[in-house]
Coordinates of C-alpha atoms in Angstrom, one line a residue:
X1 CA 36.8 50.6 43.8
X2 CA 34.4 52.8 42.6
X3 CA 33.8 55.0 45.8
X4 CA 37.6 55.4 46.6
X5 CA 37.5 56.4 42.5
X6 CA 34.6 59.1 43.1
X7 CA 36.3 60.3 46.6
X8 CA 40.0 60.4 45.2
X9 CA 38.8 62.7 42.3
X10 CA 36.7 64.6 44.2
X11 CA 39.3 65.6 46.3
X12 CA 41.4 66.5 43.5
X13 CA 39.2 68.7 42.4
X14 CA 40.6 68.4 38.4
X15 CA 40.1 70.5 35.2
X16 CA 41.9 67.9 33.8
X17 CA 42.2 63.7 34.0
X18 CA 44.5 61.6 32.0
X19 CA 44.4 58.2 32.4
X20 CA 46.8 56.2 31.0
X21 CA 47.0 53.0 33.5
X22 CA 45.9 49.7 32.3
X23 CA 46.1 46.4 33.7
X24 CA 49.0 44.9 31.1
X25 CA 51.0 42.3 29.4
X26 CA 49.3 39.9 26.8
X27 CA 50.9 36.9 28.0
X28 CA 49.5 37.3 31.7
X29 CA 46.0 38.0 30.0
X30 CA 45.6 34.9 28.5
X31 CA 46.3 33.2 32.0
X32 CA 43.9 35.6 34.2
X33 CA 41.9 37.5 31.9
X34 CA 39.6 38.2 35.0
X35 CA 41.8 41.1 36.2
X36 CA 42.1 42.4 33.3
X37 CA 38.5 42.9 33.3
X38 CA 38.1 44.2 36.3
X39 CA 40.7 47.1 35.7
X40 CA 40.3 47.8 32.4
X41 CA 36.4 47.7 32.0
X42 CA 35.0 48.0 35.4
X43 CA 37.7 50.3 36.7
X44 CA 37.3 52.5 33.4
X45 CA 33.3 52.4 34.4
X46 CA 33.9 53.5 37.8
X47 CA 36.5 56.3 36.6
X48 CA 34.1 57.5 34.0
X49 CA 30.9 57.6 36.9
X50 CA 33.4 59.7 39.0
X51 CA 34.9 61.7 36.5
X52 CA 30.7 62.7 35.1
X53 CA 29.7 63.3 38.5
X54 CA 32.5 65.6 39.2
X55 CA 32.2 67.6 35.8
X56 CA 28.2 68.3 36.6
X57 CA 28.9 70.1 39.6
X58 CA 31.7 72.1 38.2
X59 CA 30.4 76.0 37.3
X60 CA 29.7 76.4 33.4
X61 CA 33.1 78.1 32.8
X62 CA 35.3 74.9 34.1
X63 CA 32.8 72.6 32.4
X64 CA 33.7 74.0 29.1
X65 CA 37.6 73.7 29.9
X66 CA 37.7 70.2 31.4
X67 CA 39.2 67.3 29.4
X68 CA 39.3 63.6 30.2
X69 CA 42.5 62.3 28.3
X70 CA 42.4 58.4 27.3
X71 CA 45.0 56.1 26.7
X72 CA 44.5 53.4 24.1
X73 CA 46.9 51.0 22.9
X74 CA 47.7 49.7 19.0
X75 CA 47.0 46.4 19.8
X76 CA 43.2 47.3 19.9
X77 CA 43.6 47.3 16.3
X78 CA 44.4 43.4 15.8
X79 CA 47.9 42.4 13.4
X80 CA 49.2 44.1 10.7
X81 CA 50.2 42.6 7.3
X82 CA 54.0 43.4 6.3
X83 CA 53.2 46.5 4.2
X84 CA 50.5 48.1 5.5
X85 CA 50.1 50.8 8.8
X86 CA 47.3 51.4 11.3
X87 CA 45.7 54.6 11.0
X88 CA 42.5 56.3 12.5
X89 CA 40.2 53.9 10.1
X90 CA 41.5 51.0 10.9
X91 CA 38.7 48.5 12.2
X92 CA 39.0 47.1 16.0
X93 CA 40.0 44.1 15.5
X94 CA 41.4 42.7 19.4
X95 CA 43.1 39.1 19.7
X96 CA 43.6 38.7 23.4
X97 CA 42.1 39.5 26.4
X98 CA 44.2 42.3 26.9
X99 CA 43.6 44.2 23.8
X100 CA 39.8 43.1 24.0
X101 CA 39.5 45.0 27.6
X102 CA 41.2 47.9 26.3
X103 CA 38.9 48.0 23.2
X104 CA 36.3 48.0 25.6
X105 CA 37.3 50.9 27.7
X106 CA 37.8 52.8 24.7
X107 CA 34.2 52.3 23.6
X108 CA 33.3 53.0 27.0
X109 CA 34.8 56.8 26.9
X110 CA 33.4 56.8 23.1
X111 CA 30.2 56.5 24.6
X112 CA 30.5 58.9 28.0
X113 CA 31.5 61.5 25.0
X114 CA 28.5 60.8 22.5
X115 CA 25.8 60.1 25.1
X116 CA 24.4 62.5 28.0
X117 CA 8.2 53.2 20.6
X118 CA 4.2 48.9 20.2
X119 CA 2.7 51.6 22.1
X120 CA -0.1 52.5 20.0
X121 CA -2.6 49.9 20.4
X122 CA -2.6 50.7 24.4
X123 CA -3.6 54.2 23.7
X124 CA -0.5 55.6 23.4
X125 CA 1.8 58.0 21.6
X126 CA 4.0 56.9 19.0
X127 CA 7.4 58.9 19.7
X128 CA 9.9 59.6 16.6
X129 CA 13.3 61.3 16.5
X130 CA 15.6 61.7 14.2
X131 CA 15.0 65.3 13.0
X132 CA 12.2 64.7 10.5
X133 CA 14.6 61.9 8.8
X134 CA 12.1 59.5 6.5
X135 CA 13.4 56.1 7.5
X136 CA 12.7 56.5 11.2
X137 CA 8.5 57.5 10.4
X138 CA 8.0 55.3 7.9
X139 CA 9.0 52.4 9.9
X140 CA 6.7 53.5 12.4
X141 CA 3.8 54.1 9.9
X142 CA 4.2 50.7 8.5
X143 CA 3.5 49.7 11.9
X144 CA 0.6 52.0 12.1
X145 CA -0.9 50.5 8.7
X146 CA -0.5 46.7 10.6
X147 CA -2.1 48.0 13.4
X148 CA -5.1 49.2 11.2
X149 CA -5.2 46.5 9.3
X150 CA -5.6 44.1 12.7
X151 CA -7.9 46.5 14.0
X152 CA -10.0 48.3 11.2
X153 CA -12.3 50.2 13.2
X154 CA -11.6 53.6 15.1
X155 CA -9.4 56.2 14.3
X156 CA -5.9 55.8 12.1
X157 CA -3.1 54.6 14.0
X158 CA -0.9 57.2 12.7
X159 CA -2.5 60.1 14.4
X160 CA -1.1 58.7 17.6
X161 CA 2.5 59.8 15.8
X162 CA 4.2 62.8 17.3
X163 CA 7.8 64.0 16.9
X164 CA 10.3 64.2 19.6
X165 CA 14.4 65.3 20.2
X166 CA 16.7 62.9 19.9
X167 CA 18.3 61.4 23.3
X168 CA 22.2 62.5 23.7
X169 CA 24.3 60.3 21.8
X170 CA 21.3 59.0 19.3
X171 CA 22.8 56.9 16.4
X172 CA 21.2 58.5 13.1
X173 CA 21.4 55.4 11.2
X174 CA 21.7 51.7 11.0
X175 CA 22.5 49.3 7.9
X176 CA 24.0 46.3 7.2
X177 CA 25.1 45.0 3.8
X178 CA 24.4 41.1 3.5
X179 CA 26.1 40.7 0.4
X180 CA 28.6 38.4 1.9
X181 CA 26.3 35.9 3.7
X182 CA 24.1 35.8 0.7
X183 CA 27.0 35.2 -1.8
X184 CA 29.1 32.7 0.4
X185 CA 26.3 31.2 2.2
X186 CA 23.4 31.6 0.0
X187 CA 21.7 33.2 2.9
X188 CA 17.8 35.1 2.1
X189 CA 15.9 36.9 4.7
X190 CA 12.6 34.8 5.2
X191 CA 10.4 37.9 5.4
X192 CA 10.0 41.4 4.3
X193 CA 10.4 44.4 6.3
X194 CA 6.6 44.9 6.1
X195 CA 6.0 41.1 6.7
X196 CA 7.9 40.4 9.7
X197 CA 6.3 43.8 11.4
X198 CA 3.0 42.5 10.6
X199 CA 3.7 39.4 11.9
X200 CA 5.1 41.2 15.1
X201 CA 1.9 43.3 15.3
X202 CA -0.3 40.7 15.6
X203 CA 1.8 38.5 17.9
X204 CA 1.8 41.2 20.3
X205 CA -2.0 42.0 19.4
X206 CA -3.0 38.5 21.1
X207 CA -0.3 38.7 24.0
X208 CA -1.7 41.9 25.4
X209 CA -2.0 40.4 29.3
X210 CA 2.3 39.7 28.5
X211 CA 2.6 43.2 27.4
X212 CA 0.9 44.8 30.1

């Protein structure tokens, strides 16, 4: 319960929390994954809400000192060959609806720890983070060249560009190597980076009563 979870560590007043209980047992999983759920996800949630709320009223000096510890299990990490160990690289890799709901809690506190744009053709600011980082404009100014093209008079889109922080928690970059799907599947993207955002542009260029 996510209010008795707040009021219980309110009370307690902690520099510290270590949570190591878990709805368990694979067996019973597989036969009522619903609790396991609603413990280890939700009840994670609700620990995590309570535990952030607590740390922001604590002074500066007990902020600094406080530590959430969480308790994972190995079974997050799938089944092992006969050779081979787990180690900090090894992939998720969850088989059952336990391990699966503990994955998920751990990516839960992952996130508690790492986390705390078309708007131009409304008249609007184009907003880029990532520190000055080249993939993250040019995107952006491919959109603003689309934009220009659909709409070649008035002022270049990318003077509506202006740089911003980065939220908490931003992810830097993202990539994904196809070389698999193409190879096994003889998989090919359809369209171009440039194609498919032109092809966005415009579809949102004739839907503007949708985007408003």
């Amino acid at each position: 319960d996510a209010q008795a979870t707040e009021e219980a560590v309110r009370l307690a007043d902690p520099d510290m929390v270590l949570h190591l209980a878990a709805e368990n047992h694979v067996d019973r999983s597989i036969s009522d994954a619903g609790a396991f759920l609603s413990s280890n996800v939700t009840g994670k949630f609700s620990l995590l809400k309570a535990v952030r709320t607590h740390w922001e009223q604590l002074p500066e000096e007990r902020q600094q000192r406080f530590r959430l510890h969480h308790i994972s299990t190995d079974e997050v990490l799938g089944s092992l060959g006969a050779s081979r160990c787990f180690s900090e690289t090894t992939a998720y890799d969850p088989r059952s609806p336990y391990s699966a709901s503990k994955a998920t809690s751990d990516h839960l506190v992952n996130a508690w720890h790492h986390t705390y744009g078309l708007l131009g053709s409304l008249g609007r600011s184009y907003c880029v983070g990532g520190y000055g980082e080249r993939t993250n404009r040019q995107i952006v100014e491919l959109i603003c060249n689309s934009l220009d093209q659909a709409q070649p008079k008035g002022s270049p889109h990318t003077q509506l560009i202006r740089t911003v922080s980065d939220r908490p928690g931003h992810d830097r970059r993202y990539a994904i190597d196809p070389s698999r799907i193409q190879r096994e599947l003889g998989w090919q993207p359809r369209y171009s980076l440039e194609m498919g955002l032109a092809e966005t542009v415009n579809w949102y260029l004739t839907q503007r009563d949708w985007c408003r």
